[in-house]
């Protein structure tokens, strides 16, 4: 007959197969949902400053500073398969040196059960907005976009971009004020 170990192995293998199949069906039940949402972004304060770079190059670079307003209702994105959302606000622009520049300026994690109705006013950016050179001064087309990663219980990790973005222009003069 079969030994105790071979019977235990068969039970464990069968149980794991059933759990894998159930996990797949759980993933499938939320895979085709639309996880997009509208976001309204505005920038009340926009400054650019010329600051020295103390690395080996010894040149000056542009440092952008801005405050932003953000309104978005992300409550409908949560379902039983969403553990958390990782939100990030990114800026995209082009310069003569680089056709595409992307910079993450702010991020936030929203766990399931937390308030997912965002209404932020005059928020400061969390990370420096550096440009390696003078690509921010007078740049006419900088676009802010809110995006998020959905962290599920089971399934893939999609990256979703909000419906709606905000474009603005940096001033053509450097500020002498402290940021």
C-alpha atoms as an extended CHARMM CRD file, in Angstrom:
* protein
*
       179  EXT
         1         1  UNK       CA              0.0000000000        0.0000000000        0.0000000000  PROA      1               0.0000000000
         2         2  UNK       CA              0.9260000000        3.6540000000        0.0600000000  PROA      2               0.0000000000
         3         3  UNK       CA              3.0490000000        5.0320000000        2.8320000000  PROA      3               0.0000000000
         4         4  UNK       CA              2.0570000000        7.9000000000        5.0870000000  PROA      4               0.0000000000
         5         5  UNK       CA              4.4530000000       10.2780000000        3.2640000000  PROA      5               0.0000000000
         6         6  UNK       CA              3.1520000000        9.4710000000       -0.2230000000  PROA      6               0.0000000000
         7         7  UNK       CA             -0.4700000000        9.9860000000        0.9240000000  PROA      7               0.0000000000
         8         8  UNK       CA              0.4890000000       13.3000000000        2.5680000000  PROA      8               0.0000000000
         9         9  UNK       CA              2.2890000000       14.3690000000       -0.6140000000  PROA      9               0.0000000000
        10        10  UNK       CA             -0.7920000000       13.5810000000       -2.7220000000  PROA      10              0.0000000000
        11        11  UNK       CA             -3.0870000000       15.5430000000       -0.4040000000  PROA      11              0.0000000000
        12        12  UNK       CA             -0.7750000000       18.5780000000       -0.3560000000  PROA      12              0.0000000000
        13        13  UNK       CA             -0.2890000000       18.5230000000       -4.1580000000  PROA      13              0.0000000000
        14        14  UNK       CA             -4.0410000000       18.2850000000       -4.7270000000  PROA      14              0.0000000000
        15        15  UNK       CA             -4.7420000000       21.1090000000       -2.2310000000  PROA      15              0.0000000000
        16        16  UNK       CA             -2.1740000000       23.3880000000       -3.8530000000  PROA      16              0.0000000000
        17        17  UNK       CA             -3.6170000000       22.6830000000       -7.3020000000  PROA      17              0.0000000000
        18        18  UNK       CA             -7.1300000000       23.5930000000       -6.1110000000  PROA      18              0.0000000000
        19        19  UNK       CA             -5.8300000000       26.7800000000       -4.4180000000  PROA      19              0.0000000000
        20        20  UNK       CA             -3.9550000000       27.8030000000       -7.5710000000  PROA      20              0.0000000000
        21        21  UNK       CA             -7.1140000000       27.2900000000       -9.6480000000  PROA      21              0.0000000000
        22        22  UNK       CA             -9.2150000000       29.3080000000       -7.1710000000  PROA      22              0.0000000000
        23        23  UNK       CA             -6.5970000000       32.0970000000       -7.1540000000  PROA      23              0.0000000000
        24        24  UNK       CA             -6.6840000000       32.1940000000      -10.9490000000  PROA      24              0.0000000000
        25        25  UNK       CA            -10.4830000000       32.5300000000      -10.9540000000  PROA      25              0.0000000000
        26        26  UNK       CA            -10.2440000000       35.2920000000       -8.3350000000  PROA      26              0.0000000000
        27        27  UNK       CA             -7.7640000000       37.1350000000      -10.5670000000  PROA      27              0.0000000000
        28        28  UNK       CA            -10.0000000000       36.6340000000      -13.5900000000  PROA      28              0.0000000000
        29        29  UNK       CA            -13.0430000000       38.0870000000      -11.7960000000  PROA      29              0.0000000000
        30        30  UNK       CA            -11.4270000000       41.5670000000      -11.6130000000  PROA      30              0.0000000000
        31        31  UNK       CA             -9.0070000000       41.5270000000      -14.5580000000  PROA      31              0.0000000000
        32        32  UNK       CA            -11.3000000000       43.2450000000      -17.0470000000  PROA      32              0.0000000000
        33        33  UNK       CA            -12.5770000000       46.0470000000      -14.7990000000  PROA      33              0.0000000000
        34        34  UNK       CA            -11.8510000000       49.6330000000      -15.8220000000  PROA      34              0.0000000000
        35        35  UNK       CA             -9.4870000000       51.1430000000      -13.2410000000  PROA      35              0.0000000000
        36        36  UNK       CA             -9.3310000000       54.6150000000      -14.7610000000  PROA      36              0.0000000000
        37        37  UNK       CA            -10.5960000000       57.6890000000      -12.9200000000  PROA      37              0.0000000000
        38        38  UNK       CA            -10.7130000000       61.4220000000      -13.5260000000  PROA      38              0.0000000000
        39        39  UNK       CA             -8.2020000000       63.7080000000      -11.8540000000  PROA      39              0.0000000000
        40        40  UNK       CA             -8.1680000000       67.4810000000      -11.8280000000  PROA      40              0.0000000000
        41        41  UNK       CA             -4.7210000000       69.0290000000      -11.3980000000  PROA      41              0.0000000000
        42        42  UNK       CA             -3.7420000000       72.6980000000      -11.2720000000  PROA      42              0.0000000000
        43        43  UNK       CA             -0.5780000000       74.6140000000      -10.3460000000  PROA      43              0.0000000000
        44        44  UNK       CA             -1.1050000000       77.8150000000       -8.3310000000  PROA      44              0.0000000000
        45        45  UNK       CA              2.6180000000       78.5620000000       -7.8590000000  PROA      45              0.0000000000
        46        46  UNK       CA              5.3950000000       77.9280000000      -10.4010000000  PROA      46              0.0000000000
        47        47  UNK       CA              9.0180000000       79.0450000000       -9.9330000000  PROA      47              0.0000000000
        48        48  UNK       CA             12.3540000000       78.1880000000      -11.4940000000  PROA      48              0.0000000000
        49        49  UNK       CA             15.7250000000       78.8080000000       -9.9240000000  PROA      49              0.0000000000
        50        50  UNK       CA             19.2870000000       78.5470000000      -11.2090000000  PROA      50              0.0000000000
        51        51  UNK       CA             21.3470000000       76.5740000000       -8.6700000000  PROA      51              0.0000000000
        52        52  UNK       CA             24.9420000000       75.3310000000       -8.7460000000  PROA      52              0.0000000000
        53        53  UNK       CA             25.6690000000       71.6570000000       -9.2110000000  PROA      53              0.0000000000
        54        54  UNK       CA             28.4530000000       70.6660000000       -6.8400000000  PROA      54              0.0000000000
        55        55  UNK       CA             29.4000000000       67.5380000000       -8.7340000000  PROA      55              0.0000000000
        56        56  UNK       CA             32.4650000000       67.2250000000      -10.9600000000  PROA      56              0.0000000000
        57        57  UNK       CA             30.8660000000       69.2620000000      -13.7700000000  PROA      57              0.0000000000
        58        58  UNK       CA             30.7410000000       72.4960000000      -11.6930000000  PROA      58              0.0000000000
        59        59  UNK       CA             27.9450000000       73.9620000000      -13.7940000000  PROA      59              0.0000000000
        60        60  UNK       CA             24.5460000000       75.3620000000      -12.9450000000  PROA      60              0.0000000000
        61        61  UNK       CA             21.2370000000       73.5580000000      -13.3660000000  PROA      61              0.0000000000
        62        62  UNK       CA             17.5820000000       74.4980000000      -13.2230000000  PROA      62              0.0000000000
        63        63  UNK       CA             15.5210000000       73.6600000000      -10.1540000000  PROA      63              0.0000000000
        64        64  UNK       CA             11.7790000000       73.8560000000      -10.6060000000  PROA      64              0.0000000000
        65        65  UNK       CA              9.4430000000       74.4820000000       -7.7290000000  PROA      65              0.0000000000
        66        66  UNK       CA              5.6730000000       74.3200000000       -7.7990000000  PROA      66              0.0000000000
        67        67  UNK       CA              2.6420000000       73.7850000000       -5.6660000000  PROA      67              0.0000000000
        68        68  UNK       CA             -0.3160000000       71.8300000000       -6.9800000000  PROA      68              0.0000000000
        69        69  UNK       CA             -3.9990000000       71.2900000000       -6.3320000000  PROA      69              0.0000000000
        70        70  UNK       CA             -5.3320000000       67.7820000000       -6.8900000000  PROA      70              0.0000000000
        71        71  UNK       CA             -8.9030000000       66.5030000000       -6.8600000000  PROA      71              0.0000000000
        72        72  UNK       CA             -9.7460000000       62.8760000000       -7.6290000000  PROA      72              0.0000000000
        73        73  UNK       CA            -12.2150000000       60.2820000000       -6.3940000000  PROA      73              0.0000000000
        74        74  UNK       CA            -10.4200000000       56.9370000000       -6.3480000000  PROA      74              0.0000000000
        75        75  UNK       CA            -12.9970000000       55.1550000000       -4.1870000000  PROA      75              0.0000000000
        76        76  UNK       CA            -14.4940000000       53.1660000000       -7.1370000000  PROA      76              0.0000000000
        77        77  UNK       CA            -11.0780000000       51.6180000000       -7.8350000000  PROA      77              0.0000000000
        78        78  UNK       CA            -11.1790000000       49.5410000000       -4.6660000000  PROA      78              0.0000000000
        79        79  UNK       CA            -12.7350000000       46.1030000000       -4.7560000000  PROA      79              0.0000000000
        80        80  UNK       CA            -12.0560000000       42.8840000000       -2.9010000000  PROA      80              0.0000000000
        81        81  UNK       CA             -8.9050000000       42.2310000000       -4.9970000000  PROA      81              0.0000000000
        82        82  UNK       CA             -7.2160000000       45.6410000000       -4.4410000000  PROA      82              0.0000000000
        83        83  UNK       CA             -4.9700000000       45.8790000000       -1.3690000000  PROA      83              0.0000000000
        84        84  UNK       CA             -3.5850000000       49.3340000000       -2.0070000000  PROA      84              0.0000000000
        85        85  UNK       CA             -2.9410000000       52.0470000000       -4.5700000000  PROA      85              0.0000000000
        86        86  UNK       CA              0.4610000000       53.5990000000       -5.1200000000  PROA      86              0.0000000000
        87        87  UNK       CA             -0.1940000000       57.0960000000       -6.5230000000  PROA      87              0.0000000000
        88        88  UNK       CA              2.4220000000       59.2820000000       -8.1490000000  PROA      88              0.0000000000
        89        89  UNK       CA              2.3620000000       62.6730000000       -9.8310000000  PROA      89              0.0000000000
        90        90  UNK       CA              4.8190000000       62.9410000000      -12.6910000000  PROA      90              0.0000000000
        91        91  UNK       CA              5.9680000000       65.7650000000      -14.9370000000  PROA      91              0.0000000000
        92        92  UNK       CA              6.8150000000       65.2030000000      -18.5810000000  PROA      92              0.0000000000
        93        93  UNK       CA              8.6170000000       67.7220000000      -20.7830000000  PROA      93              0.0000000000
        94        94  UNK       CA             11.1390000000       67.9780000000      -23.5900000000  PROA      94              0.0000000000
        95        95  UNK       CA             14.3650000000       69.9740000000      -23.8700000000  PROA      95              0.0000000000
        96        96  UNK       CA             16.8740000000       70.5100000000      -26.6930000000  PROA      96              0.0000000000
        97        97  UNK       CA             19.1640000000       67.9370000000      -25.0270000000  PROA      97              0.0000000000
        98        98  UNK       CA             16.4970000000       65.2840000000      -24.3350000000  PROA      98              0.0000000000
        99        99  UNK       CA             13.3790000000       64.5660000000      -26.3580000000  PROA      99              0.0000000000
       100       100  UNK       CA             11.5760000000       63.1300000000      -23.3240000000  PROA      100             0.0000000000
       101       101  UNK       CA             12.0920000000       63.8930000000      -19.6400000000  PROA      101             0.0000000000
       102       102  UNK       CA              9.9310000000       62.3020000000      -16.9650000000  PROA      102             0.0000000000
       103       103  UNK       CA             10.2070000000       63.2390000000      -13.2990000000  PROA      103             0.0000000000
       104       104  UNK       CA              8.1980000000       61.9300000000      -10.3430000000  PROA      104             0.0000000000
       105       105  UNK       CA              7.3430000000       64.8930000000       -8.1130000000  PROA      105             0.0000000000
       106       106  UNK       CA              5.0160000000       63.4290000000       -5.4630000000  PROA      106             0.0000000000
       107       107  UNK       CA              3.6990000000       60.0520000000       -4.3270000000  PROA      107             0.0000000000
       108       108  UNK       CA              1.2660000000       58.5670000000       -1.8220000000  PROA      108             0.0000000000
       109       109  UNK       CA              0.0670000000       55.1140000000       -0.7770000000  PROA      109             0.0000000000
       110       110  UNK       CA             -3.6400000000       54.5850000000       -0.1110000000  PROA      110             0.0000000000
       111       111  UNK       CA             -4.5390000000       51.3630000000        1.6800000000  PROA      111             0.0000000000
       112       112  UNK       CA             -7.9090000000       49.6400000000        1.3890000000  PROA      112             0.0000000000
       113       113  UNK       CA            -10.2580000000       51.1780000000        3.9320000000  PROA      113             0.0000000000
       114       114  UNK       CA             -8.5440000000       54.5810000000        3.8990000000  PROA      114             0.0000000000
       115       115  UNK       CA            -10.1590000000       57.6820000000        2.4590000000  PROA      115             0.0000000000
       116       116  UNK       CA             -9.6130000000       57.5630000000       -1.3180000000  PROA      116             0.0000000000
       117       117  UNK       CA            -11.2930000000       60.8980000000       -2.0200000000  PROA      117             0.0000000000
       118       118  UNK       CA             -8.4010000000       63.2670000000       -2.7580000000  PROA      118             0.0000000000
       119       119  UNK       CA             -8.8400000000       66.9960000000       -2.3360000000  PROA      119             0.0000000000
       120       120  UNK       CA             -5.4160000000       68.5820000000       -1.8770000000  PROA      120             0.0000000000
       121       121  UNK       CA             -4.8020000000       72.3300000000       -2.0270000000  PROA      121             0.0000000000
       122       122  UNK       CA             -1.4030000000       74.0470000000       -2.3570000000  PROA      122             0.0000000000
       123       123  UNK       CA              0.5590000000       70.8250000000       -1.9080000000  PROA      123             0.0000000000
       124       124  UNK       CA              4.3290000000       71.0700000000       -2.1440000000  PROA      124             0.0000000000
       125       125  UNK       CA              6.1670000000       68.6200000000       -4.3380000000  PROA      125             0.0000000000
       126       126  UNK       CA              7.8920000000       65.8300000000       -2.4240000000  PROA      126             0.0000000000
       127       127  UNK       CA             10.9540000000       65.3620000000       -4.6330000000  PROA      127             0.0000000000
       128       128  UNK       CA             13.2840000000       67.8660000000       -6.3090000000  PROA      128             0.0000000000
       129       129  UNK       CA             12.4140000000       68.9290000000       -9.8440000000  PROA      129             0.0000000000
       130       130  UNK       CA             15.9600000000       69.0820000000      -11.2980000000  PROA      130             0.0000000000
       131       131  UNK       CA             16.9130000000       69.5150000000      -14.9070000000  PROA      131             0.0000000000
       132       132  UNK       CA             20.4790000000       68.8120000000      -15.9870000000  PROA      132             0.0000000000
       133       133  UNK       CA             21.0520000000       72.1320000000      -17.6950000000  PROA      133             0.0000000000
       134       134  UNK       CA             18.6810000000       74.9820000000      -18.4110000000  PROA      134             0.0000000000
       135       135  UNK       CA             15.6840000000       73.0580000000      -19.7420000000  PROA      135             0.0000000000
       136       136  UNK       CA             13.0890000000       74.3580000000      -17.2880000000  PROA      136             0.0000000000
       137       137  UNK       CA             13.4910000000       78.1270000000      -17.6720000000  PROA      137             0.0000000000
       138       138  UNK       CA             10.8030000000       79.2710000000      -20.1030000000  PROA      138             0.0000000000
       139       139  UNK       CA              9.7950000000       75.7090000000      -20.9810000000  PROA      139             0.0000000000
       140       140  UNK       CA              6.3570000000       76.1450000000      -22.5800000000  PROA      140             0.0000000000
       141       141  UNK       CA              4.9570000000       72.6430000000      -22.2370000000  PROA      141             0.0000000000
       142       142  UNK       CA              5.3450000000       70.7540000000      -18.9630000000  PROA      142             0.0000000000
       143       143  UNK       CA              2.5560000000       68.2250000000      -18.3930000000  PROA      143             0.0000000000
       144       144  UNK       CA              1.5500000000       66.8900000000      -14.9680000000  PROA      144             0.0000000000
       145       145  UNK       CA             -0.1700000000       63.5170000000      -14.8480000000  PROA      145             0.0000000000
       146       146  UNK       CA             -1.4780000000       61.4530000000      -11.9420000000  PROA      146             0.0000000000
       147       147  UNK       CA             -0.8610000000       57.7210000000      -12.2950000000  PROA      147             0.0000000000
       148       148  UNK       CA             -1.2230000000       54.7400000000       -9.9790000000  PROA      148             0.0000000000
       149       149  UNK       CA             -0.1410000000       51.1710000000       -9.5540000000  PROA      149             0.0000000000
       150       150  UNK       CA             -2.7940000000       48.7900000000       -8.2880000000  PROA      150             0.0000000000
       151       151  UNK       CA             -1.4560000000       46.2870000000       -5.7580000000  PROA      151             0.0000000000
       152       152  UNK       CA             -3.8530000000       43.2990000000       -5.9310000000  PROA      152             0.0000000000
       153       153  UNK       CA             -4.3290000000       40.2410000000       -3.7540000000  PROA      153             0.0000000000
       154       154  UNK       CA             -3.9460000000       38.0670000000       -6.8500000000  PROA      154             0.0000000000
       155       155  UNK       CA             -3.0390000000       39.0090000000      -10.3820000000  PROA      155             0.0000000000
       156       156  UNK       CA             -0.8990000000       41.4020000000      -12.3360000000  PROA      156             0.0000000000
       157       157  UNK       CA              0.2470000000       44.8720000000      -11.2310000000  PROA      157             0.0000000000
       158       158  UNK       CA             -1.2490000000       47.3300000000      -13.7360000000  PROA      158             0.0000000000
       159       159  UNK       CA             -0.0180000000       50.8980000000      -14.1540000000  PROA      159             0.0000000000
       160       160  UNK       CA             -2.9690000000       53.2000000000      -14.8120000000  PROA      160             0.0000000000
       161       161  UNK       CA             -2.9000000000       56.8290000000      -15.9510000000  PROA      161             0.0000000000
       162       162  UNK       CA             -5.6810000000       59.1720000000      -14.8630000000  PROA      162             0.0000000000
       163       163  UNK       CA             -8.1410000000       60.7560000000      -17.2310000000  PROA      163             0.0000000000
       164       164  UNK       CA             -7.0580000000       64.3650000000      -17.3920000000  PROA      164             0.0000000000
       165       165  UNK       CA             -3.7040000000       66.0880000000      -17.0820000000  PROA      165             0.0000000000
       166       166  UNK       CA             -2.4510000000       69.6290000000      -16.6040000000  PROA      166             0.0000000000
       167       167  UNK       CA              0.0090000000       71.5280000000      -18.7990000000  PROA      167             0.0000000000
       168       168  UNK       CA              1.8030000000       74.6790000000      -17.7230000000  PROA      168             0.0000000000
       169       169  UNK       CA              4.7050000000       76.9530000000      -18.6360000000  PROA      169             0.0000000000
       170       170  UNK       CA              7.7090000000       77.7190000000      -16.4630000000  PROA      170             0.0000000000
       171       171  UNK       CA              8.5870000000       81.4150000000      -16.0550000000  PROA      171             0.0000000000
       172       172  UNK       CA             11.1630000000       82.8140000000      -18.4620000000  PROA      172             0.0000000000
       173       173  UNK       CA             13.0630000000       84.4810000000      -15.5910000000  PROA      173             0.0000000000
       174       174  UNK       CA             14.8320000000       82.8940000000      -12.6490000000  PROA      174             0.0000000000
       175       175  UNK       CA             13.5290000000       83.7090000000       -9.1970000000  PROA      175             0.0000000000
       176       176  UNK       CA             15.8230000000       85.1020000000       -6.5350000000  PROA      176             0.0000000000
       177       177  UNK       CA             13.4610000000       84.2080000000       -3.6910000000  PROA      177             0.0000000000
       178       178  UNK       CA             14.1150000000       81.3340000000       -1.3260000000  PROA      178             0.0000000000
       179       179  UNK       CA             12.0810000000       78.2780000000       -2.2040000000  PROA      179             0.0000000000
